[in-house]
Coordinates of C-alpha atoms in Angstrom, one line a residue:
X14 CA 217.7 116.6 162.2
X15 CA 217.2 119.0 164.9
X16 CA 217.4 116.5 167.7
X17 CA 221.6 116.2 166.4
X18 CA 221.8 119.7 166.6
X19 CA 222.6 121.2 169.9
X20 CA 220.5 124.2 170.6
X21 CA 222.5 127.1 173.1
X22 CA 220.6 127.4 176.2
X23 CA 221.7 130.6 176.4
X24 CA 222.5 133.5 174.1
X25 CA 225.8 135.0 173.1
X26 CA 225.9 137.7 175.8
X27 CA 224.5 135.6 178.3
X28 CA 227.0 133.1 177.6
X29 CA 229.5 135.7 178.5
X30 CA 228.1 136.8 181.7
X31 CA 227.7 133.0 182.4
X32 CA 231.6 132.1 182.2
X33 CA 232.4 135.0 184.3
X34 CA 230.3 134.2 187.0
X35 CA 231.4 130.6 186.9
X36 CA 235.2 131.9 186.3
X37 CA 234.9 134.2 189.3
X38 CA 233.6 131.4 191.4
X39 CA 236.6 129.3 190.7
X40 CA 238.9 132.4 191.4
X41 CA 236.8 132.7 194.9
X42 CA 237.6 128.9 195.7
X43 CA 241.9 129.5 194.7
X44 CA 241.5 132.8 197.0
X45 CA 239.9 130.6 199.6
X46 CA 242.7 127.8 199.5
X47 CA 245.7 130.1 199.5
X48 CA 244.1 132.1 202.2
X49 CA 246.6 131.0 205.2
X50 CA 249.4 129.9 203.8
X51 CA 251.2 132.9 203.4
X52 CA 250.4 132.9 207.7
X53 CA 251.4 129.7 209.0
X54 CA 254.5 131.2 210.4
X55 CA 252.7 133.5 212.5
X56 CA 249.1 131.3 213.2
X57 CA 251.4 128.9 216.4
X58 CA 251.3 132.4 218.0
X59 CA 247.9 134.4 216.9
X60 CA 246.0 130.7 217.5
X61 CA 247.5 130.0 220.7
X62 CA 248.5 126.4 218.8
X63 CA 252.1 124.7 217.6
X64 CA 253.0 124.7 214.3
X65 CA 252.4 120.7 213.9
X66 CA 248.6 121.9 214.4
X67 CA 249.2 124.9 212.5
X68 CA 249.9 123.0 209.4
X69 CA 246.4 121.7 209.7
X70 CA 244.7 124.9 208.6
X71 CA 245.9 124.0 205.2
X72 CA 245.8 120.1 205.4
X73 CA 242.2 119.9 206.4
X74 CA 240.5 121.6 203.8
X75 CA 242.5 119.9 201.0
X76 CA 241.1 116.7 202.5
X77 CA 237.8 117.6 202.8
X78 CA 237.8 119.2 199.2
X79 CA 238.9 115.8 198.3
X80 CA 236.7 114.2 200.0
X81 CA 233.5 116.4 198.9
X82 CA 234.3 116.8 195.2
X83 CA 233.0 113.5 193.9
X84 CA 230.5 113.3 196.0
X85 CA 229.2 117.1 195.3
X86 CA 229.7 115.6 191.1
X87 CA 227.4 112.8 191.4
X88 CA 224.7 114.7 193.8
X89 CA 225.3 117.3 190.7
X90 CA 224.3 114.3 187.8
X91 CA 221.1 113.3 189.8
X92 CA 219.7 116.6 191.5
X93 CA 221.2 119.6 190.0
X94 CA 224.5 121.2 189.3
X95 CA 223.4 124.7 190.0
X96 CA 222.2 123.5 192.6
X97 CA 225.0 121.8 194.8
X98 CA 227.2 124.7 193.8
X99 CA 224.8 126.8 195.8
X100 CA 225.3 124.6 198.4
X101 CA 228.8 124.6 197.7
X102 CA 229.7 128.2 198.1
X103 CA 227.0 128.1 201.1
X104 CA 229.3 126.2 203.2
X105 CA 232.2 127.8 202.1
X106 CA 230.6 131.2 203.3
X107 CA 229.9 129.4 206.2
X108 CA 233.5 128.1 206.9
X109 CA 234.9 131.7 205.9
X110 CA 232.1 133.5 208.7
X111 CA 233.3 131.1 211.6
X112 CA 237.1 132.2 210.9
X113 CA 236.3 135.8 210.5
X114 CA 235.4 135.4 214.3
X115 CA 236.8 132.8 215.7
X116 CA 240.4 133.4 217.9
X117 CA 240.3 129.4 218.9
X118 CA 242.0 127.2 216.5
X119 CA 239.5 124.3 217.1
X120 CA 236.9 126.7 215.7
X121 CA 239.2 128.4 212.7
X122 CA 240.3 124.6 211.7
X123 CA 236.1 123.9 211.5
X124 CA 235.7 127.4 209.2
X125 CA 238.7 125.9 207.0
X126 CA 237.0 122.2 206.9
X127 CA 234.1 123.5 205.6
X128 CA 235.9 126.4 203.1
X129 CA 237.6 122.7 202.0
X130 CA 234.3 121.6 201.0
X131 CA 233.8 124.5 198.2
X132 CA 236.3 123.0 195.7
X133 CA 234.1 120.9 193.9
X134 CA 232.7 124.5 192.6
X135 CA 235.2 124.0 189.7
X136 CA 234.2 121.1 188.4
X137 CA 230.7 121.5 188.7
X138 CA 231.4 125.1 187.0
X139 CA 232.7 123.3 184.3
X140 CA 230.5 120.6 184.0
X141 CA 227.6 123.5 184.2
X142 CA 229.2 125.2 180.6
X143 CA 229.2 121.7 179.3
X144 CA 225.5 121.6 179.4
X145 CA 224.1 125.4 179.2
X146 CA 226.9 126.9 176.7
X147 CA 226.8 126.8 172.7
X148 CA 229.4 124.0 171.7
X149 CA 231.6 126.7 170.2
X150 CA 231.6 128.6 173.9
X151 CA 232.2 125.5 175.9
X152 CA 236.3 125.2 174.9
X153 CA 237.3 128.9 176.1
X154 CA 235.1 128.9 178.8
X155 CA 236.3 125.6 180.8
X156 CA 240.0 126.8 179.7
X157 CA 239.0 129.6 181.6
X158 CA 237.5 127.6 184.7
X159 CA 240.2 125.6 184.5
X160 CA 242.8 128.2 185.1
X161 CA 241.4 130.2 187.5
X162 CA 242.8 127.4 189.9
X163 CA 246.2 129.3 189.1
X164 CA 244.7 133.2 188.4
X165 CA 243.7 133.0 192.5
X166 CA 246.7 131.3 193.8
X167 CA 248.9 134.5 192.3
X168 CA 246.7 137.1 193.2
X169 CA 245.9 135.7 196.8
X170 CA 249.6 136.0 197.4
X171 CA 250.1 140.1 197.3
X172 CA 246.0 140.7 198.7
X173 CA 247.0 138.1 201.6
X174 CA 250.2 140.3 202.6
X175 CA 249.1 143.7 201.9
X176 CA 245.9 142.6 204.3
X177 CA 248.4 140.5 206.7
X178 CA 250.9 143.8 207.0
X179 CA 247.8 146.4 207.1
X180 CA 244.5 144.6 208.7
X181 CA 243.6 142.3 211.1
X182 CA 244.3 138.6 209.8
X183 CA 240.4 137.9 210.3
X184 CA 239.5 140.3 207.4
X185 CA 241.0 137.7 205.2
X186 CA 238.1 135.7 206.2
X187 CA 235.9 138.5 205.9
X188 CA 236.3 139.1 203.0
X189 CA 235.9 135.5 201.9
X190 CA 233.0 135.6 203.1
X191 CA 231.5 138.2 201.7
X192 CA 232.9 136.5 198.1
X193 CA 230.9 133.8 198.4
X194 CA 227.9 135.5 199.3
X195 CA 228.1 137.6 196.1
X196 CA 228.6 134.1 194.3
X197 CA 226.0 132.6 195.2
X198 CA 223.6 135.9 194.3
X199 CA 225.1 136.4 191.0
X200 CA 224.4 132.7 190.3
X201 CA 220.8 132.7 191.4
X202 CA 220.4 135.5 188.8
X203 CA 222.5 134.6 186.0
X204 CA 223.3 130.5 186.0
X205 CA 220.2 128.2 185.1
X206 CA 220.1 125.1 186.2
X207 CA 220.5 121.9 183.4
X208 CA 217.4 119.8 182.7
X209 CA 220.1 116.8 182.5
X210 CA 219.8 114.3 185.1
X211 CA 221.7 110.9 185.8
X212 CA 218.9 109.1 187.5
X213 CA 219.0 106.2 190.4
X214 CA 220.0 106.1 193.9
X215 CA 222.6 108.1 195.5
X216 CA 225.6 105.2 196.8
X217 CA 225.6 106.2 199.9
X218 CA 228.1 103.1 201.0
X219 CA 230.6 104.4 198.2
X220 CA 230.7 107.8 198.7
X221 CA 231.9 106.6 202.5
X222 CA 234.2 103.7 201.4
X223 CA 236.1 106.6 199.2
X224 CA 236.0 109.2 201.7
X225 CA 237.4 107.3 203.7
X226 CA 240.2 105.6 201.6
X227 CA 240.6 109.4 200.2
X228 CA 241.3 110.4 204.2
X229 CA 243.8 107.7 204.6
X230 CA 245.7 108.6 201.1
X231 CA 246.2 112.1 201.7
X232 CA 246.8 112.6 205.3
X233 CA 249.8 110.1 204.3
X234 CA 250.9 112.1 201.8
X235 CA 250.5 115.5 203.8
X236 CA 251.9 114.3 206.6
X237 CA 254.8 112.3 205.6
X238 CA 257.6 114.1 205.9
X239 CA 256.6 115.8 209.2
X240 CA 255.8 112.3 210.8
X241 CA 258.1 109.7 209.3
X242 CA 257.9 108.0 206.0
X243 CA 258.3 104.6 207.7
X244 CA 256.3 105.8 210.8
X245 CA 254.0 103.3 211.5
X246 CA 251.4 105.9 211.6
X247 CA 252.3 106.9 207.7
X248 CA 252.2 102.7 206.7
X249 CA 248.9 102.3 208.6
X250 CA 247.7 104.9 206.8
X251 CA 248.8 103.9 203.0
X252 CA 247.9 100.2 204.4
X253 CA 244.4 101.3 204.8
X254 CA 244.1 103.4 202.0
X255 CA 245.4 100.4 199.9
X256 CA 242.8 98.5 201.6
X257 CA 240.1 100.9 201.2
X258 CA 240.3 101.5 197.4
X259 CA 240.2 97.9 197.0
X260 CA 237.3 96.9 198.8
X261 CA 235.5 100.2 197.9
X262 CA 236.4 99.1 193.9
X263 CA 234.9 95.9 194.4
X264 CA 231.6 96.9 195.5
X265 CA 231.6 100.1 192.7
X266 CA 231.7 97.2 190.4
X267 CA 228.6 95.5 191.6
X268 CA 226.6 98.4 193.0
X269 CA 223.9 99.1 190.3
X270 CA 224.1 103.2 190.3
X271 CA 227.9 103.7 191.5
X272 CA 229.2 106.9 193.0
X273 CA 231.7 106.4 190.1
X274 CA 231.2 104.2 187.3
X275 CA 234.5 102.8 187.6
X276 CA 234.3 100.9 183.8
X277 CA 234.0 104.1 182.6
X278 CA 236.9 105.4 184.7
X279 CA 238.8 102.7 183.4
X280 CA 238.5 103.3 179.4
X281 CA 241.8 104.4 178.3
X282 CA 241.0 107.3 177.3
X283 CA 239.6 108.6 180.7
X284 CA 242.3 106.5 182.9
X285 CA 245.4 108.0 181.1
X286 CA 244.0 111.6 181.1
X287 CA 243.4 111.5 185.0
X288 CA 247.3 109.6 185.0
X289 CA 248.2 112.5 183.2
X290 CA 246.4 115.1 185.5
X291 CA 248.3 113.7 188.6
X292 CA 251.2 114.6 186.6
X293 CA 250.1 117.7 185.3
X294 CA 249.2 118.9 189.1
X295 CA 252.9 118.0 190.6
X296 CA 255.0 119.6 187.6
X297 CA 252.7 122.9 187.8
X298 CA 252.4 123.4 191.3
X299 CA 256.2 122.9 192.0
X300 CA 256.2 126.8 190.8
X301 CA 253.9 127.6 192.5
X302 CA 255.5 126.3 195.4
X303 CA 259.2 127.1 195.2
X304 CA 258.6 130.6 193.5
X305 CA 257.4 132.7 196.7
X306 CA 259.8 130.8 198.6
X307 CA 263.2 131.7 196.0
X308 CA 261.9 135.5 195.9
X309 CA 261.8 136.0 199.8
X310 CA 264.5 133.8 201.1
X311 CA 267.8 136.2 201.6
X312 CA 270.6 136.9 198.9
X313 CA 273.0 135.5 201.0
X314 CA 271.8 132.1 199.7
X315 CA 273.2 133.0 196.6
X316 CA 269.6 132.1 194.7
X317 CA 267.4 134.3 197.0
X318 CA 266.1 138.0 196.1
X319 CA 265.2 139.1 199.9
X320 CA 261.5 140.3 198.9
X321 CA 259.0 141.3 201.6
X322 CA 256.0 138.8 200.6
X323 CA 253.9 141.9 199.2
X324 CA 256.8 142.2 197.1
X325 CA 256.9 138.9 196.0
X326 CA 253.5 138.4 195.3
X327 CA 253.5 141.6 193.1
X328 CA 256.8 140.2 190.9
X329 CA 255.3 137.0 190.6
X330 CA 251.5 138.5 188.8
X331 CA 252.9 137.2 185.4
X332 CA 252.4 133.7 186.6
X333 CA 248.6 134.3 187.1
X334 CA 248.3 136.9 184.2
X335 CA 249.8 134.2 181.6
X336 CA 247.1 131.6 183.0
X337 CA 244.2 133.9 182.3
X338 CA 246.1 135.4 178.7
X339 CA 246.8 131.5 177.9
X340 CA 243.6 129.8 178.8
X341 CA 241.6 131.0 175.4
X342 CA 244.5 129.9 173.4
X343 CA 244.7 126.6 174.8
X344 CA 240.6 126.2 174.0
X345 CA 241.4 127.3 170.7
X346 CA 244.4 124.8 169.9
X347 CA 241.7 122.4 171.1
X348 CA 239.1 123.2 168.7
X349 CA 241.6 123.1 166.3
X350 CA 243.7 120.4 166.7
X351 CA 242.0 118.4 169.4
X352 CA 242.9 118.7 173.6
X353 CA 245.2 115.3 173.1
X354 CA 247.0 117.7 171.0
X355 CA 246.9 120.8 173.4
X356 CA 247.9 118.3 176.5
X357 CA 251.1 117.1 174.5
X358 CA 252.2 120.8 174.0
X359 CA 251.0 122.1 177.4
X360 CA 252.9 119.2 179.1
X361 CA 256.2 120.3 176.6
X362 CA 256.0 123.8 177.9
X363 CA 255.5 122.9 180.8
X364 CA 258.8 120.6 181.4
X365 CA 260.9 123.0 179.4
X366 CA 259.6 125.9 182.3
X367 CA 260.6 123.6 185.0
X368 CA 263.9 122.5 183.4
X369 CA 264.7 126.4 182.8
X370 CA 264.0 126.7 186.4
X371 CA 266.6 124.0 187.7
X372 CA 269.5 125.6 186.0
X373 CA 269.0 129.4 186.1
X374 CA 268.3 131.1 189.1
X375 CA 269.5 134.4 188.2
X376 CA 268.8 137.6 187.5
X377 CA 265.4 138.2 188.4
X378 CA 264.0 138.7 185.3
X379 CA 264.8 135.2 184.0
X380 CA 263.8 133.5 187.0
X381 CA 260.2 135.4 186.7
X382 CA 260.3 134.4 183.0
X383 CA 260.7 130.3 183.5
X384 CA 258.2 130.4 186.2
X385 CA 255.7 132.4 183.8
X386 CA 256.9 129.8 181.0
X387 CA 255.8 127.0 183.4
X388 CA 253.0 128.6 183.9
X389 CA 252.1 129.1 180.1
X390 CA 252.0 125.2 179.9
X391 CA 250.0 124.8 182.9
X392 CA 247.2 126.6 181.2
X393 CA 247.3 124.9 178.0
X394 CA 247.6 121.2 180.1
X395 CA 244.7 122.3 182.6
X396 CA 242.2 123.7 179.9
X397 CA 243.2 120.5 177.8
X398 CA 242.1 118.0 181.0
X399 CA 238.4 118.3 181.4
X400 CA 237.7 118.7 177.6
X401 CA 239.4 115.2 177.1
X402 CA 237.2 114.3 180.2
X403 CA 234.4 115.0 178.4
X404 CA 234.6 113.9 175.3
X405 CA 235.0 110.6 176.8
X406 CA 231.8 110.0 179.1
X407 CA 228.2 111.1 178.7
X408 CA 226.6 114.2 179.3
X409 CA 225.1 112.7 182.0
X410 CA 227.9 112.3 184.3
X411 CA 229.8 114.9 183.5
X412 CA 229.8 116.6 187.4
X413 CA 231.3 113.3 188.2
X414 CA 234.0 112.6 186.1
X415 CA 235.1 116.4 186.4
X416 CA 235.1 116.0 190.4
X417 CA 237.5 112.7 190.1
X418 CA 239.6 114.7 187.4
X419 CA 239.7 117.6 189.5
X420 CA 240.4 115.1 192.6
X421 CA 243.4 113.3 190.5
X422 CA 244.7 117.1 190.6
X423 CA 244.5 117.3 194.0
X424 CA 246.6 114.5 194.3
X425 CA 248.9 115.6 191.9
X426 CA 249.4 118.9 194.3
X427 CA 249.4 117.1 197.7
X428 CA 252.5 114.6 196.1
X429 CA 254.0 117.6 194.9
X430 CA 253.7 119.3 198.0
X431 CA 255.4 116.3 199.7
X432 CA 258.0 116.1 197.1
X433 CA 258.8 119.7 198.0
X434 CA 259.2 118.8 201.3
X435 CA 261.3 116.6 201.3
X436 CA 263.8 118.1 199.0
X437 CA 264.1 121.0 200.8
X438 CA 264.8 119.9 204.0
X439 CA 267.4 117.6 202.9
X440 CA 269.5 119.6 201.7
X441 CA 269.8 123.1 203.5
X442 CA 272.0 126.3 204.0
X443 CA 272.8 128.2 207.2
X444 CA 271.9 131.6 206.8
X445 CA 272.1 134.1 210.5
X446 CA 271.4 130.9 212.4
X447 CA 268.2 129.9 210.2
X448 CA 268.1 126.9 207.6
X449 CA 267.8 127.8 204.3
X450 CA 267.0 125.3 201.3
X451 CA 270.1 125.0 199.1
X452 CA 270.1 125.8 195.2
X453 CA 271.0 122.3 194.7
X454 CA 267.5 121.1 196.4
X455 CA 265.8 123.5 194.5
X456 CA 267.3 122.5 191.3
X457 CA 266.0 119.0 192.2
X458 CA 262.5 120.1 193.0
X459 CA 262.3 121.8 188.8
X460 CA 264.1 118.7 187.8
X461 CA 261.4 116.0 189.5
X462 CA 258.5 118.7 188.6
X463 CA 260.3 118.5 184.9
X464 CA 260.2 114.8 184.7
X465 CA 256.7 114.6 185.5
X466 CA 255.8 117.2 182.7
X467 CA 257.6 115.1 180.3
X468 CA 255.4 111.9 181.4
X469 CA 252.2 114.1 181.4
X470 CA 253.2 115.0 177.7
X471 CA 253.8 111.1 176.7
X472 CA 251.1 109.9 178.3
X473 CA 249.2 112.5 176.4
X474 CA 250.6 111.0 173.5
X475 CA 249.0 107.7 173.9
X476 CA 245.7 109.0 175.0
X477 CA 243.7 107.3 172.3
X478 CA 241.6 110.0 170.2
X479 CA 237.9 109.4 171.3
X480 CA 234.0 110.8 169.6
X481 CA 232.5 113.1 171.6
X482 CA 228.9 111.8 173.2
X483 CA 226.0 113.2 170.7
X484 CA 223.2 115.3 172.5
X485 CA 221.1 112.6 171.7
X486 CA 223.3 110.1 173.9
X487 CA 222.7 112.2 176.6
X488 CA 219.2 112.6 176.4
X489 CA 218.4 108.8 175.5
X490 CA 220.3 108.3 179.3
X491 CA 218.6 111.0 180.8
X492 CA 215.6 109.7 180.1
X493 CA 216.7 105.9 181.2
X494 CA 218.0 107.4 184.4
X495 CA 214.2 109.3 185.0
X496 CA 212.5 106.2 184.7
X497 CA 214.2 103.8 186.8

């Protein structure tokens, strides 16, 4: 009888300090990946580069995040999930020290490659509270994890500009920097490490067959609209990545410890949640997006505010306050009702935000409001993901099927990105000289970002319900793995 009965690896106050280390950590990572973007107008001329190579500093570390995540997740499974997270935060500590004094953009591009690396520290974070936390701890605190994703992105916004218009841009790195250094102490002292293991051999050949395919599919994606969607650079590219998957899913299937167990991955229940994710990522990250750009671009637009980007960042706080207020609520719907049920909601809110968004723009006030609304179902979707994740497979690979949730995200965010794009620049106003995106492109970009809410929330829908995996599960395959 005891055996059933999960016993908390960690007391009630310890649990606390636990999930905000862990939480801070995925704050440190959102920091890290908004870091530049706020600069890229201004990095062609403090980097000595173009702006084509400019546009890197934000490409490359969202391909090597990619890239590292599932491998980080199943080197988590078999060695320790503490453990790569150290190693994690290391690198991105690393990355942020070689920016901090670096003036070359060959060497900043290498600190932002290896800052790229750190964003598997989210789901290892949350795999981590799936294994040390008491079951009723484990909902509130990957809700939490979750939405730091969002909490960083809005308050890396006004820190960026208040350091950009007051301090050399190389405190930004600094400063990261020194972030991850004070991660990785606070972890040493406060985060065990889980006794769970996966067992067998690391697959080496699959973790380069995706990272590879995973290189091809998003420099596509990234690149798209700046080199041609019929380019024959951009077909190559989705060519190979097509190519890629398949000959890298073929030998998952036969491999006897896969980086990803893709029969697993393909149970309903775990294929249409990381659909949904995909989704999830391109209809919240459209606000994300678009709002900085509404708030600073001029009135004379007749959708623009004119803000400084201090400004902006300040006015648009709500959207990273509502992440952090909504977070516990969407792990409490969860217990409650179950995270299919929380998805379906969080992917309604969601799409109403976004659909508020394409038809108001005005005043101020009400604009603020359907972002924060958007922003509202974007914590209730994102808390509701990995706990459907993990209902679904064993304890023992948890790290991994987080990392490819987390990496279906990604996705999500790099489409929506491209989506963005695209919109924008296709249908413009001349403002002074300077093109401006139209209302009408804007309205688009909430309507597409809308549209994939609403399919989030359906596919929700016919998520089948699934058992969680016992404790017992997870030790019976722990113990399997050991002895192999």
């Amino acid at each position: 009888m005891s055996s059933a009965t999960p016993v908390p690896a960690v007391a009630s106050r310890r649990s606390r300090l636990v999930i905000g280390v862990l939480a801070s950590c995925g704050i440190a990572v959102s920091l890290m990946q908004t870091l530049v973007v706020p600069l890229l107008p201004e990095f062609p001329r403090l980097l000595d580069t173009s702006t084509s190579n400019a546009g890197w500093l934000v490409t490359a570390p969202l391909v090597a995040g990619a890239v590292c995540a599932p491998v980080l997740g199943r080197l988590g499974d078999m060695y320790g999930k503490r453990w790569m997270l150290l190693i994690s935060l290391a690198t991105m500590a690393v990355g942020s020290a070689i920016g901090a004094v670096s003036d070359d953009f060959a060497a900043v591009l290498v600190g932002r490659v290896l800052q790229g690396a750190a964003v598997g520290v989210v789901p290892l974070g949350i795999s981590i509270m799936r294994d040390e936390l008491p079951e009723d701890r484990v909902g509130s605190g990957v809700a939490l994890m979750s939405a730091t994703l969002g909490i960083g992105g809005a308050v890396g916004l006004p820190v960026t500009g208040v350091v950009a218009e007051n301090l050399n841009w190389h405190w930004l790195f600094v400063g990261a920097a020194v972030f991850a250094i004070v991660e990785i102490v606070l972890i040493l002292r406060v985060v065990p490490e889980s006794p769970l293991r996966a067992g067998g051999r690391f697959d080496f050949i699959g973790a380069v067959g995706l990272s590879a395919a995973l290189t091809c599919l998003l420099l596509a994606i990234s690149k798209g609209n700046e080199w041609g969607w019929t380019s024959g650079v951009i077909l190559g590219l989705l060519v190979a990545a097509t190519a890629l998957f398949l000959v890298w899913g073929f030998y998952e299937l036969r491999v006897s410890a896969p980086l990803v167990d893709l029969r697993v991955s393909a149970r309903p229940a775990v294929l249409l949640t990381n659909i949904a994710s995909v989704l999830v990522g391109i209809a919240m990250f459209a606000g994300f997006l678009v709002g900085s750009q509404i708030m600073q671009a001029p009135e004379d637009t007749g959708y623009g505010f004119g803000m400084s980007l201090v400004v902006t960042g300040l006015v648009l706080l709500p959207i990273g306050a509502a992440m952090g207020v909504f977070s516990p609520v969407s792990a409490r719907i969860s217990r409650r009702r179950g995270p299919r049920t929380t998805l379906i909601l969080g992917g309604t809110v969601l799409m109403l935000g976004n659909l508020a968004g394409s038809f108001l723009h005005s005043p101020l006030p009400l604009v603020v409001f359907n972002l924060t609304v958007g922003a509202i179902g974007g914590a209730l979707s994102y808390g509701a993901l990995p706990t459907l994740i993990m209902q679904a497979v064993p304890q023992t690979e948890t790290a991994a099927a987080n990392s490819l949730n987390s990496l279906a995200r990604s996705i999500g965010t790099s489409t929506c990105s491209a989506i963005v794009v695209a919109l924008t620049t296709g249908s413009v106003v001349q403002i002074a000289g300077v093109n401006y995106p139209s209302v009408f492109a804007y309205s688009w970009v909430f309507l597409v970002a809308g549209a994939a809410a609403l399919l989030a929330a359906l596919i929700a829908a016919a998520t089948p319900r699934t058992r969680r995996y016992s404790p017992v599960t997870a030790k019976v395959a722990t113990t399997l793995g050991t002895s192999r």
